Amino acid sequence: MVFVTKFRHKVFSDRHLTRMEAIMRDVCADFEAELVEFNGENNHVHLLVNFPPKVAVARLVNSLKGVSSRRLRQEFPDLVRHYYQANKLWSGSYFAGSVGGAPLSAVKQYIEQQNRPG
């Protein structure tokens, strides 16, 4: 999965991404899913999630984006300026793709190689 910030603004630092990973792990656990890999850059994040077929991807995405936006806003007041009038951190769109045929190691390596802000 890939989530981008609203207007693709450069929002995140390493401390934001570190906390976001923990938040998203908790959300995945609530869905009986596993966050296998997480990384991001200053304007988007990549997630490799293993989830059961009973979970609708749209519900999982909605929770991941909603909970992370709300908690980051509460914990990092410096991010509030990036929420704009709509009070949204994330773009309304997202990318979700299946990697059933690709080697999992290749996907994990791609996510690990993101240029995470220092």
XYZ file of C-alpha atoms in Angstrom:
118
model
C 0.000 0.000 0.000
C 1.116 3.561 -0.638
C -0.408 6.641 1.027
C 0.543 10.166 -0.007
C 0.071 13.385 1.922
C -2.535 15.953 0.915
C -1.190 17.962 -2.043
C 1.950 15.805 -1.731
C 3.365 18.318 0.759
C 6.620 17.397 2.484
C 5.410 16.711 6.000
C 7.275 13.867 7.690
C 10.578 13.589 9.495
C 12.077 10.384 10.847
C 10.402 10.874 14.245
C 6.977 11.166 12.585
C 7.576 8.024 10.526
C 8.831 6.079 13.544
C 5.680 6.879 15.517
C 3.465 6.269 12.479
C 4.895 2.781 12.067
C 3.929 1.912 15.659
C 0.429 3.325 15.166
C -0.058 1.396 11.939
C 1.189 -1.840 13.534
C -1.489 -1.431 16.222
C -4.203 -0.805 13.628
C -3.118 -3.870 11.653
C -3.242 -5.994 14.809
C -6.847 -4.858 15.369
C -7.656 -6.308 11.924
C -5.711 -9.532 12.596
C -3.241 -8.342 9.966
C 0.550 -8.081 10.049
C 2.533 -5.017 9.036
C 5.458 -6.844 7.420
C 7.406 -3.791 6.238
C 7.031 -0.025 6.638
C 9.033 2.930 5.393
C 8.445 6.294 3.863
C 9.739 9.604 2.675
C 8.702 13.124 3.601
C 5.484 13.009 1.544
C 4.413 9.350 1.364
C 4.624 5.973 3.078
C 4.876 2.378 1.838
C 3.347 -0.520 3.736
C 3.596 -4.231 3.097
C 0.632 -5.773 4.913
C -0.401 -9.392 5.204
C -4.108 -9.527 5.988
C -6.764 -12.254 5.979
C -9.261 -12.475 3.103
C -12.148 -11.585 5.437
C -10.729 -8.036 5.738
C -11.863 -5.541 3.110
C -8.850 -3.557 1.910
C -10.895 -0.326 1.871
C -11.818 -0.726 5.568
C -8.200 -1.427 6.503
C -6.951 1.583 4.521
C -9.632 3.826 6.039
C -8.564 2.831 9.545
C -4.840 3.107 8.841
C -5.189 6.611 7.385
C -7.810 7.839 9.863
C -6.157 6.606 13.048
C -2.661 7.690 11.989
C -3.897 11.153 11.005
C -5.754 11.652 14.277
C -2.972 10.374 16.540
C -0.189 12.235 14.734
C -2.185 15.462 14.981
C -2.577 14.909 18.742
C 1.033 13.929 19.397
C 2.828 16.323 17.024
C 1.320 19.827 17.124
C 3.867 20.904 14.479
C 1.980 18.795 11.914
C -1.289 20.716 12.327
C -0.216 23.328 9.772
C -0.162 20.573 7.135
C -3.800 19.612 7.667
C -5.216 22.650 5.812
C -8.889 23.635 5.831
C -10.143 20.095 5.239
C -8.364 18.912 8.401
C -6.807 16.012 6.461
C -3.243 14.829 6.451
C -3.641 12.217 3.699
C -4.747 12.506 0.105
C -8.116 10.869 -0.505
C -6.531 8.314 -2.820
C -4.206 5.395 -2.151
C -2.472 2.586 -3.985
C -3.043 -1.014 -2.970
C -1.585 -3.851 -4.981
C -1.331 -7.568 -4.549
C 2.135 -9.100 -4.488
C 1.086 -12.733 -4.497
C 3.207 -13.495 -7.579
C 6.230 -11.339 -6.717
C 8.962 -12.536 -4.391
C 8.255 -11.035 -0.972
C 11.952 -10.297 -0.520
C 11.939 -8.023 -3.596
C 9.002 -5.995 -2.266
C 10.555 -5.724 1.199
C 13.850 -4.563 -0.335
C 12.068 -1.878 -2.391
C 10.330 -0.526 0.723
C 13.534 -0.615 2.784
C 15.317 1.478 0.133
C 13.012 4.502 0.452
C 14.886 7.753 1.173
C 13.682 8.196 4.729
C 14.267 11.753 5.968
C 17.040 12.104 8.566
